XYZ file of C-alpha atoms in Angstrom:
592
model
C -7.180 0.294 0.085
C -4.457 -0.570 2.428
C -6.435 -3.809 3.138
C -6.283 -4.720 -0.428
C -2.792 -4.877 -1.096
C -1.468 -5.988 2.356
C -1.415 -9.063 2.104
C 0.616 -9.219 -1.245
C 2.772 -6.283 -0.165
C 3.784 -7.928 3.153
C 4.808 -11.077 1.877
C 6.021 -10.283 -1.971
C 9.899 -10.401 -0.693
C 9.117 -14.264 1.076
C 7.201 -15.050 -2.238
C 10.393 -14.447 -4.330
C 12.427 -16.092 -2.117
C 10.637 -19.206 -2.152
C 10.462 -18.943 -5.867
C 14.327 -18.953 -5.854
C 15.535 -15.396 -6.114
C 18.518 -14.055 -4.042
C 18.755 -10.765 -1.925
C 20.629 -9.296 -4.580
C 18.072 -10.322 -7.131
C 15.549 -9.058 -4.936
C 17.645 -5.740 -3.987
C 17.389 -5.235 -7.227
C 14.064 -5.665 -8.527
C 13.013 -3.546 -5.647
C 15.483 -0.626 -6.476
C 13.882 -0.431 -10.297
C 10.040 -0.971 -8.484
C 10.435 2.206 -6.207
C 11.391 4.373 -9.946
C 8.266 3.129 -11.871
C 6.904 4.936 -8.669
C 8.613 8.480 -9.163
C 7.933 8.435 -13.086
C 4.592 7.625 -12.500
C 3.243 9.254 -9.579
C 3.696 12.692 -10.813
C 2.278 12.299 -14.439
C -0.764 10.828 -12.941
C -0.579 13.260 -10.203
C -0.223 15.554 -13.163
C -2.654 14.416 -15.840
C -5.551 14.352 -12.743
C -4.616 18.248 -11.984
C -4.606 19.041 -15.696
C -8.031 17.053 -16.536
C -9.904 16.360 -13.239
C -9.990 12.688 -14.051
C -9.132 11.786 -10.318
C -11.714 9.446 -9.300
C -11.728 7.676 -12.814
C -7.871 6.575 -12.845
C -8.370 5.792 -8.766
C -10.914 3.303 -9.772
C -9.510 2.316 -12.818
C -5.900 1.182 -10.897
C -7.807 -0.373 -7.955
C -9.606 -2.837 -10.037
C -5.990 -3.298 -12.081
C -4.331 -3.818 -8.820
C -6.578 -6.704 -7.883
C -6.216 -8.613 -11.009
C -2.775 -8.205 -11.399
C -2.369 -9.923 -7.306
C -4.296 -12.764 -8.861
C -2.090 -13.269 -12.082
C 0.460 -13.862 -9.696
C -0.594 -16.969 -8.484
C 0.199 -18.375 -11.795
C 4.026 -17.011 -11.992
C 6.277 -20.430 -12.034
C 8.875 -21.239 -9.535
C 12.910 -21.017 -10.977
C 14.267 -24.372 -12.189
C 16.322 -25.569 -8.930
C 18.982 -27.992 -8.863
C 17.700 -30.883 -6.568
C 21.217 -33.212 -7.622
C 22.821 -35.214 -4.821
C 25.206 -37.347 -5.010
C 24.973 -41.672 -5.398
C 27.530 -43.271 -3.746
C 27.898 -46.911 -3.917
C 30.062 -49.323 -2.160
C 29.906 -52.164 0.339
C 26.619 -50.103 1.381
C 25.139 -47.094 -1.161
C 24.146 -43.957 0.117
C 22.738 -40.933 -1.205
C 25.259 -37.656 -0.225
C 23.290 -34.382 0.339
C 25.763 -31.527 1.090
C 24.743 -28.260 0.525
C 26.490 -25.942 -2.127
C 29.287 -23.640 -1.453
C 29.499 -25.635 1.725
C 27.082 -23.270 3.396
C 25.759 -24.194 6.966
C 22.591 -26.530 7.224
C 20.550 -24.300 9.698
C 19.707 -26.351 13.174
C 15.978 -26.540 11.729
C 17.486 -28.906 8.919
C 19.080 -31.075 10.875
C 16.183 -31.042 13.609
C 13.222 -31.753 11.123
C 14.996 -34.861 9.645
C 15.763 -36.064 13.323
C 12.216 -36.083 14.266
C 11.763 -38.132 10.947
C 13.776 -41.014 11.639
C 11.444 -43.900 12.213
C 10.092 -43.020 8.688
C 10.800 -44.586 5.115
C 10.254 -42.868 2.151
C 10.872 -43.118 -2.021
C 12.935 -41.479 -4.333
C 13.008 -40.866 -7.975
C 16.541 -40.898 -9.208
C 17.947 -39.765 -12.851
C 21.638 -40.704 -12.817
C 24.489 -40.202 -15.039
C 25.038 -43.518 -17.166
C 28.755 -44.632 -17.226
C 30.155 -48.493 -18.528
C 31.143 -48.727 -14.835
C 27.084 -48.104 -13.551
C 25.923 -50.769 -16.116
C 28.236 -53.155 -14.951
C 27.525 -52.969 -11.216
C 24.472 -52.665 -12.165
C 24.531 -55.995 -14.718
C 26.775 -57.885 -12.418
C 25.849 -57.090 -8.727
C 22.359 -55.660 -8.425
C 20.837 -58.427 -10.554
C 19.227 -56.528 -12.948
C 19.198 -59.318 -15.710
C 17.371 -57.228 -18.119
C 20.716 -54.637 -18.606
C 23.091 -57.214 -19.499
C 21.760 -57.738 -22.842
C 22.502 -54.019 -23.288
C 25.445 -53.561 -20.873
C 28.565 -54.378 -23.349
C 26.661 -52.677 -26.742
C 27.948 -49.368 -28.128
C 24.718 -48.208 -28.100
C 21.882 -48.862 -25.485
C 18.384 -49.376 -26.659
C 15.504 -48.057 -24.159
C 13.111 -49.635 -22.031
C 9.521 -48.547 -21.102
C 9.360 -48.406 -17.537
C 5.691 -48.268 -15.868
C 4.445 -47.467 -12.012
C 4.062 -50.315 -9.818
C 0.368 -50.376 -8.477
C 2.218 -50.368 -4.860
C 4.743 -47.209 -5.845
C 5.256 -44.728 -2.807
C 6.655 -42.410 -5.671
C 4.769 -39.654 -5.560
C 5.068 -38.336 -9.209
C 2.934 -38.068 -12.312
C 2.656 -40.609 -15.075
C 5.349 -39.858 -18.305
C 7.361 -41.512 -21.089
C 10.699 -41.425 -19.735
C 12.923 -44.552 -20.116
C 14.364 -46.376 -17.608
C 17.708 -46.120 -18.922
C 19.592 -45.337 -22.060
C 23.163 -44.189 -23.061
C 23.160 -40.988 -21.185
C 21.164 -41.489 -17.756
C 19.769 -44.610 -15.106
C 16.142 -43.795 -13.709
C 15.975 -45.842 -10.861
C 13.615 -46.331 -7.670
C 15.236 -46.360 -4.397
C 13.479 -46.893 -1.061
C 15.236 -45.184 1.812
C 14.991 -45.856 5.441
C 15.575 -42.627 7.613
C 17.022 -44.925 10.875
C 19.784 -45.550 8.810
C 20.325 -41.482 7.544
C 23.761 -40.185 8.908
C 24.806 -36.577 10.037
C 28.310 -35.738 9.468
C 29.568 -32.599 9.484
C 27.538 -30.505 7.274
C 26.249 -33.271 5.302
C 23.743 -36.208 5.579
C 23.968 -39.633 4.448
C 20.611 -41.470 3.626
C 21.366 -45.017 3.223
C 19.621 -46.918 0.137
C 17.636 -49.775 1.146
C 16.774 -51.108 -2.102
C 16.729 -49.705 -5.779
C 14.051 -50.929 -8.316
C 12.954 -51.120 -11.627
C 9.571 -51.171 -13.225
C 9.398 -52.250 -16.509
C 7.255 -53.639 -19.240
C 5.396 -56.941 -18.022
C 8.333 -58.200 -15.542
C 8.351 -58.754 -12.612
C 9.750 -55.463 -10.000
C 13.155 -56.433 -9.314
C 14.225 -55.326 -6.012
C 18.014 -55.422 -4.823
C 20.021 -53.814 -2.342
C 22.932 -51.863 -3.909
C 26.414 -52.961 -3.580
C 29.186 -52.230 -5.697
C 32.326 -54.306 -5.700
C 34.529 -50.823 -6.670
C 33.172 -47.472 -5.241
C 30.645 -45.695 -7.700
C 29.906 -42.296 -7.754
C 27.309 -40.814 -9.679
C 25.176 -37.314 -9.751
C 21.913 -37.551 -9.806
C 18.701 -35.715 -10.358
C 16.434 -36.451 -7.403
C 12.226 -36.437 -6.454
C 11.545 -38.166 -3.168
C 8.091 -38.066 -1.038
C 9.484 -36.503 1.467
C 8.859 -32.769 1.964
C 11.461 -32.908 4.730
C 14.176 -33.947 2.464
C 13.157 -32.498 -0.762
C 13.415 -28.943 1.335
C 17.320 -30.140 2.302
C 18.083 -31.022 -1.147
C 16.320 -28.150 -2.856
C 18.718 -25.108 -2.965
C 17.587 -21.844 -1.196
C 17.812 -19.875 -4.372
C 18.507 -19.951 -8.091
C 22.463 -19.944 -9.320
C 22.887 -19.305 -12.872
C 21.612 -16.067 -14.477
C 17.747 -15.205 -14.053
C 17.832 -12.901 -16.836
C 18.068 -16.005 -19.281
C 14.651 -17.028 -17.892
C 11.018 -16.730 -18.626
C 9.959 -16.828 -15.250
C 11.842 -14.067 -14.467
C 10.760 -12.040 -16.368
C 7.053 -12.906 -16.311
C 7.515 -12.399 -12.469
C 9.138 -8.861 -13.065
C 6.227 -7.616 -15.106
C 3.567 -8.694 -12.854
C 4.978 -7.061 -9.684
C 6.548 -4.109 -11.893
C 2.389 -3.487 -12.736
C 1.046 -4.671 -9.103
C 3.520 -1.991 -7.627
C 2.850 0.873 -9.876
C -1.084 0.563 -8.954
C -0.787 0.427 -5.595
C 1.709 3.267 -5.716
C -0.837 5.449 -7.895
C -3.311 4.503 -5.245
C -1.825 5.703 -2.648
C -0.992 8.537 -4.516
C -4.335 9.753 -5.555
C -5.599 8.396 -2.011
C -3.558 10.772 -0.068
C -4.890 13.854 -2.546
C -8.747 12.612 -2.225
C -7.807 12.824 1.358
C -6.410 16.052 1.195
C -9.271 17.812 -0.700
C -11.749 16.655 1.716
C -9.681 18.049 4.562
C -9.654 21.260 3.043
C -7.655 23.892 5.388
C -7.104 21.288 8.158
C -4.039 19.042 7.002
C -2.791 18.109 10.384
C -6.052 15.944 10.390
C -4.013 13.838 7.600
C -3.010 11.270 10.287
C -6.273 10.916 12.035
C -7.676 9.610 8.610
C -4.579 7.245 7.739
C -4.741 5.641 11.044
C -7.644 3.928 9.650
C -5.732 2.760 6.473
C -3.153 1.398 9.103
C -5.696 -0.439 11.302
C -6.742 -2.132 7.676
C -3.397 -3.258 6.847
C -3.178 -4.483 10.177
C -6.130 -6.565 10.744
C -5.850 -8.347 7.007
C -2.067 -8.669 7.389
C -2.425 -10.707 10.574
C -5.116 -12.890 8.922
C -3.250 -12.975 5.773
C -0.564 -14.527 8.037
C -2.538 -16.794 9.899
C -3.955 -18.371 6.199
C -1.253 -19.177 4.947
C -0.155 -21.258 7.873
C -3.369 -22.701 8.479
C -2.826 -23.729 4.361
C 0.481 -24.591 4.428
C 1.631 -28.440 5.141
C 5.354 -27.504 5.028
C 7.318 -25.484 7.464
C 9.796 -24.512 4.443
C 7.764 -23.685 1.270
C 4.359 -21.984 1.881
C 0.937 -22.090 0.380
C 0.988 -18.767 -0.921
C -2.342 -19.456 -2.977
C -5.153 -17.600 -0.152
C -3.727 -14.078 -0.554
C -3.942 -13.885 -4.446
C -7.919 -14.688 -3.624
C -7.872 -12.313 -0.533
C -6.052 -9.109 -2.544
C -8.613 -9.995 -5.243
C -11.664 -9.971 -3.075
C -10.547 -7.061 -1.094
C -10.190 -4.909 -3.747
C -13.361 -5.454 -5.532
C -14.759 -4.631 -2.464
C -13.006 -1.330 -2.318
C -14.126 -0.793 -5.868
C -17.379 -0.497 -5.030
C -16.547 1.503 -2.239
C -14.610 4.026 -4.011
C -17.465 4.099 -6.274
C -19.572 5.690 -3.893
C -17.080 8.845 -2.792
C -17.933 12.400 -3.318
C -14.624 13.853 -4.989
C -14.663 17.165 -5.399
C -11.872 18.984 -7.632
C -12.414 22.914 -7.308
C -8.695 24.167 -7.366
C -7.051 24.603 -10.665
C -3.701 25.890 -11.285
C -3.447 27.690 -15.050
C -0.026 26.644 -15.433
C 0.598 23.286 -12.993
C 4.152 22.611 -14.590
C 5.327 26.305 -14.048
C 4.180 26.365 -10.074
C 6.151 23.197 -10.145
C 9.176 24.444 -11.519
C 9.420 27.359 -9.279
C 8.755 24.890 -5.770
C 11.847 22.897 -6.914
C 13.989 26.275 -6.667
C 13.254 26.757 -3.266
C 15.774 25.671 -0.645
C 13.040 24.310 2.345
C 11.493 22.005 -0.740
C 14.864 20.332 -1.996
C 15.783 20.162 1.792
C 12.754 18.132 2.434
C 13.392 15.853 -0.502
C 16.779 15.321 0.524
C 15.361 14.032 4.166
C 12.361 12.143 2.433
C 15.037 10.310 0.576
C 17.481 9.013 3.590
C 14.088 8.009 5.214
C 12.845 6.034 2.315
C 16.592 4.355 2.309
C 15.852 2.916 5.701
C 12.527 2.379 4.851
C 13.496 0.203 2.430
C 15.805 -2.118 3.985
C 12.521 -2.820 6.467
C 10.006 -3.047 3.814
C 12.628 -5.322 1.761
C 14.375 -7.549 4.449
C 12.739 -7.669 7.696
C 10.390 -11.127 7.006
C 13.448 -12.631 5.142
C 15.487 -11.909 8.616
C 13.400 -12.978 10.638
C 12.803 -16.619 8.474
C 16.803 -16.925 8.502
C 16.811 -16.168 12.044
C 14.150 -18.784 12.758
C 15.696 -21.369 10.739
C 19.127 -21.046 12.555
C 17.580 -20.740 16.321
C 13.578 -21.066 17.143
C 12.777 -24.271 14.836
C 9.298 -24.461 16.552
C 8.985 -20.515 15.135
C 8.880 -21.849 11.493
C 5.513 -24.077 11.719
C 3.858 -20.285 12.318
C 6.393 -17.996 10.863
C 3.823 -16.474 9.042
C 1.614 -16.082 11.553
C 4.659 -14.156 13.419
C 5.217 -12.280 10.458
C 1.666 -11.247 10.230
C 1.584 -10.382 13.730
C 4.715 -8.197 13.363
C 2.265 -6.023 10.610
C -0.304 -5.758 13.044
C 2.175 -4.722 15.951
C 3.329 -2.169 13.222
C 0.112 -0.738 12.666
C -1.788 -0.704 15.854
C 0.606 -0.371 18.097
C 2.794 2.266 16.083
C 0.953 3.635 13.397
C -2.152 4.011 14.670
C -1.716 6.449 17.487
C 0.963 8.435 15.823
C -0.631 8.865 13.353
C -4.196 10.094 15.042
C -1.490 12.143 17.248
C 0.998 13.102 14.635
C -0.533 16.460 14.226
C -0.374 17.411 17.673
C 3.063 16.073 17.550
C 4.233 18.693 14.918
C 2.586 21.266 16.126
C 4.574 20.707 19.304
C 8.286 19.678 17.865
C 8.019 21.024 14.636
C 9.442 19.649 11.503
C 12.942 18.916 11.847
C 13.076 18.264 15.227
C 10.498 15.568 13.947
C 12.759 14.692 11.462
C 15.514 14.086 13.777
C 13.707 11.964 15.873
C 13.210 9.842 13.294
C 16.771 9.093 12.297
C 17.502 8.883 15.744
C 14.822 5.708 16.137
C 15.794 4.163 13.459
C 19.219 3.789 14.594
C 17.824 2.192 17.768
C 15.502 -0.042 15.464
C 18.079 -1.140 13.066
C 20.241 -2.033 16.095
C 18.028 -4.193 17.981
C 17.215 -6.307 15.028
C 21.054 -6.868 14.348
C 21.770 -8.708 18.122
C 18.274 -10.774 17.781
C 18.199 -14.248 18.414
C 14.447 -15.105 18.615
C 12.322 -13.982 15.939
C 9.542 -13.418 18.986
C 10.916 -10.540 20.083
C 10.641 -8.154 17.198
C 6.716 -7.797 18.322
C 8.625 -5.452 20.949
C 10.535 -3.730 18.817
C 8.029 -2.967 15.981
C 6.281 -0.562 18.192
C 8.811 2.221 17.092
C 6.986 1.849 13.459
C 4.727 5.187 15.313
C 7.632 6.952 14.950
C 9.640 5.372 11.545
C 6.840 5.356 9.506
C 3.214 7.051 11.329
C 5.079 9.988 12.365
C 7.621 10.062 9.031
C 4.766 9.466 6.589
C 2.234 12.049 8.418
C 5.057 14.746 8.333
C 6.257 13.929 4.423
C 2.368 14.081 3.082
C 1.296 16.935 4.889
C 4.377 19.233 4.413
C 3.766 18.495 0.672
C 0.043 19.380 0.965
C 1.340 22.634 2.613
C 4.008 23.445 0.235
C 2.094 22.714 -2.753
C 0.128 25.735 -4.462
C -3.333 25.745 -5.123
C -4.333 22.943 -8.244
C -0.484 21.919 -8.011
C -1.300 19.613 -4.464
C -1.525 15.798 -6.454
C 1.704 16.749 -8.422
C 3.603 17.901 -5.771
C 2.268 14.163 -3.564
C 3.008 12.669 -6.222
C 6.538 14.032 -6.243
C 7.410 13.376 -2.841
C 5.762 9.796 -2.436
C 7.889 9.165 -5.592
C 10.899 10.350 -4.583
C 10.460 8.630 -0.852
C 10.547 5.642 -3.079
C 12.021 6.348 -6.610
C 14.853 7.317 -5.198
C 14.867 6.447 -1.040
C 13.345 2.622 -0.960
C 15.235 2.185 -4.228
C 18.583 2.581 -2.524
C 17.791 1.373 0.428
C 16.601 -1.667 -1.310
C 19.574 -2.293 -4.068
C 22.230 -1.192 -0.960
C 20.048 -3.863 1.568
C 20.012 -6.684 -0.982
C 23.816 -6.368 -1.856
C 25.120 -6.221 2.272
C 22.409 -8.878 2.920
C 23.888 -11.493 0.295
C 27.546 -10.582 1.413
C 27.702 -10.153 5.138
C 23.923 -11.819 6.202
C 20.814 -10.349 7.690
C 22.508 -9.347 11.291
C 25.889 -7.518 10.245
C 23.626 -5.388 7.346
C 21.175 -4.565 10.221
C 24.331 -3.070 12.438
C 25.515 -1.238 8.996
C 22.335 0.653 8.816
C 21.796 1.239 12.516
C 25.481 3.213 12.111
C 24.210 4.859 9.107
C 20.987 6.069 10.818
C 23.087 6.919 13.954
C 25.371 9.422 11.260
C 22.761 11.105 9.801
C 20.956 11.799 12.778
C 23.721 13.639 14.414
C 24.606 15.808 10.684
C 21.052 16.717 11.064
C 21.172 17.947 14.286
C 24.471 19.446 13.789
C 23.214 21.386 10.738
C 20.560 22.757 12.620
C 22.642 24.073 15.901
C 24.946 25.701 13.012
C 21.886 26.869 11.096
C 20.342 28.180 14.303
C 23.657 29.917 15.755
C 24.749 32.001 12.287
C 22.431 34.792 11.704
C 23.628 35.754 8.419
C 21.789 32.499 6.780
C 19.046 33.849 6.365
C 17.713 30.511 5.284
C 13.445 30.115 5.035
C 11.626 28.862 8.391
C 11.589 25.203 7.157
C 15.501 25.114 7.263
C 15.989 27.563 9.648
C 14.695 25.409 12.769
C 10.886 27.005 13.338
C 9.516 24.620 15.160
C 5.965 26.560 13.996
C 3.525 24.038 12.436
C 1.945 26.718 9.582
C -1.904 26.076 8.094
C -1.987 25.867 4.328
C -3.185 29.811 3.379
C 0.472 30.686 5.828
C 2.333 28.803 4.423
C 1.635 29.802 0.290
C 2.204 33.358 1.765
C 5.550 32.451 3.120
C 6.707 30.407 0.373
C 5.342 33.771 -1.813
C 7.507 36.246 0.521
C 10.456 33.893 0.152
């Protein structure tokens, strides 16, 4: 399972910011994803208890899963702005600045360096004024415009493709010009391009037209009074069309079809895999029978999955991609696909047996959410998922910013990296916490498990806020064993434990949706706002702070906890280190 959705997990938060979305966008698409979750997971978890349907709705939302990864191959990219500036003179130029004046990363200005013995076309769509047909009449030696240049209104002219056109665009009935806009085609020689400031200057060589039977008329610009014009722009030039094209969308997304098209498809691609995991974890459960601390033996090898295919996930999409910039996102719809179909037929094949029953499932449940050690638990399961989310959210995004402004040579196999980073994740974290997690809790017990987690991800959250190449965060992904393998082993088996008999998917369900319903919701919504106000580094040191915080309020709680008799709190608040088996632990939560 955690094959099939790796790939398109991993790499959903780079997909929408190619397609244009901001972290705040993002923060907050991923703060309504994580609720779906904790409204869902239960009533599954509930309506599989009640009518021992569990192996039909696992199958049903693994095959549902895979198409929906493939729909989104077909989700369109936001309208961009790709206008620049003409500005003609004794020589004409075309002005790229970026908006808001915000910095052009090193990798920018490094990529159109290396491109300077290079010549290239450009599309241009350019507002008309009196003054543009005049120049345009009198100096560039279009003949054809003066018989329209001093009429009121301005008839059109077909234009059509010269044979010889380095335009790379498709064929259409635009007009060359008319009352409101100039198409012209401008060849552009990048020894000439200029670097000032935090703007470049690509000088125009020549500007064309290609119309009806006539000849191609080709002139280089010059205006006898400056011009300035904004224009709509399409060059060849992946290197340029990635400066020009902004790094995400600026008006509202909510106006937008894509947006919304986009929202649905990930809203249904993230409820699946979240009932998967559900129902996986429960499947797990029942064949584990009395022996939960097993639990992270047998998701090690859901971690090694994720691992392998996110690493070759990774290394497809670079192998597919031409541009260092905008990705070729299109092998991991066709890998999620193909995975899970193969883990349909897999599934197919397991032996689920459902032999507990609770007579009243929403009763037991009531009367779990009345005792303290449960609502402490949530309460912990939801500061985790906070920091989980920021992780899960804005880790790859960091780490392409940080390329972009530092290792330029990073971003031809960023995705590799990023792939890599899963696999460091999984095998070298995960993996053996997970197959050790058990003997881990029976050692430390719960909270003191719990505090070691906070206390990590403070030290995680802090290295990633002073890093400079994205290379090193293979090194610091091997705390994952402890973030998530040792976090996630510890949240699903203390819910096993807690649960009573027939109750054990509903109370999962609970937890895994409130890790993320309500933890990896705030995490992300809080992530995406600090991201888009103060960058990827200073949001990294906010968190590390935060995680520092409530590390040391846990571990205060327990010294007072442990030190004042007369709270006669139950074991799982108290401080018992005691790891209890599932028949101990109904009995205690029965005494209590």
């Amino acid at each position: 399972m955690s094959a099939g959705v790796a790939p398109m997990t991993t790499f959903l938060p780079t997909i929408a910011k190619q397609l244009g979305y901001s972290t705040i966008v993002v923060g907050t698409i991923y703060s309504i994803l994580p609720i779906l979750s904790l409204i869902m997971k239960p009533i599954v978890g509930a309506i599989v208890d009640q009518f021992r349907v569990k192996k039909l709705i696992f199958l049903t939302f693994i095959l549902l899963s895979g198409l929906i990864a493939f729909s989104l191959m077909f989700v369109p990219e936001l309208p961009f702005n790709t206008t620049v500036e003409f500005n003609c003179h004794d020589v004409t130029y075309l002005n790229v600045c970026p908006e808001n004046n915000v910095p052009l990363s090193k990798c920018s200005i490094k990529r159109v360096k290396e491109n300077v013995g290079d010549q290239f076309g450009c599309e241009l769509k350019c507002d008309n004024s009196i003054h543009f047909r005049n120049e345009m009449c009198s100096n560039w030696g279009f003949n054809d415009y003066c018989l329209f240049s001093n009429t009121s209104s301005v008839k059109t002219i077909d234009y059509y493709e010269p044979k010889n056109s380095q335009i790379i665009r498709t064929k259409s009935n635009k007009k060359y010009f008319n009352d409101d806009h100039v198409y012209l085609f401008v060849l552009i020689e990048m020894m000439h391009s200029v670097n000032v400031h935090n703007c470049f200057y690509f000088r125009i060589k020549s500007a064309s037209f290609f119309f009806n039977d006539s000849e191609i008329v080709n002139h280089t610009p010059v205006c006898n009074t400056s011009l300035r014009s904004q224009c709509q722009v399409q060059c060849s030039s992946e290197v340029i069309m990635d400066l020009i094209t902004p790094q995400k969308f600026k008006g509202s997304v909510l106006e937008l079809n894509q947006f919304w098209i986009f929202f649905l498809l990930i809203s249904l691609f993230w409820v699946g895999q979240a009932v998967i995991y559900s129902l996986g974890d429960s499947i797990c459960f029942d064949l584990l029978g009395n022996k939960p601390n097993l639990y992270g033996k047998q998701r090690c090898w859901g971690a090694i999955g994720w691992g392998i295919f996110s690493i070759f996930a990774g290394w497809l999409l670079d192998i597919f991609s031409s541009s260092d910039v905008n990705k070729n996102y299109l092998p991991i719809y066709f890998l999620c696909l193909l995975v899970l179909l193969c883990n349909f037929f897999v599934a197919s094949k397991l032996g689920v047996t459902e032999t507990k029953i609770s007579t009243n499932i929403f009763k037991d449940f009531g009367k779990l959410l009345t005792e303290i050690k449960v609502l402490g638990f949530l309460s912990w399961a939801i500061v985790v998922g906070i920091c989980t989310g920021m992780i899960w959210q804005y880790l790859f995004w960091y780490i392409e910013d940080v390329a972009s402004m530092n290792e330029c040579n990073t971003q031809h196999w960023i995705k590799t990296l990023q792939g890599l980073i899963s696999g460091v994740q999984c095998f070298g974290g995960e993996v053996p916490f997970f197959f050790w997690s058990g003997w881990i809790m029976k050692r430390l017990g719960h909270l003191n498990c719990m505090s070691l987690v906070l206390g990590v991800f403070a030290f995680r959250f802090f290295a990633y806020s002073i890093l400079t190449n994205p290379i090193w965060v293979l090194v610091i992904e091997l705390t994952n064993g402890i973030t998530f393998g040792l976090a996630y082993a510890v949240l699903m088996s203390y819910a096993s434990i807690l649960a009573l008999p027939g109750s054990e998917s509903t109370m999962i369900g609970l937890v895994g949706g409130v890790f993320e319903g309500i933890g990896v919701s705030l995490g992300s919504l809080i992530g995406g706002c600090l991201y888009d106000k103060y960058g990827g580094a200073q949001t990294f040191r906010l968190f590390a702070y935060g995680s520092a915080l409530m590390c040391a309020i846990h571990l205060l709680c327990q010294k007072v906890l442990k030190s004042n008799k007369k709270l006669s709190f139950p074991s799982f608040i108290s401080g018992s280190t005691e790891y209890a088996s599932p028949n101990e632990a109904i009995h205690m939560l029965i005494d209590n």
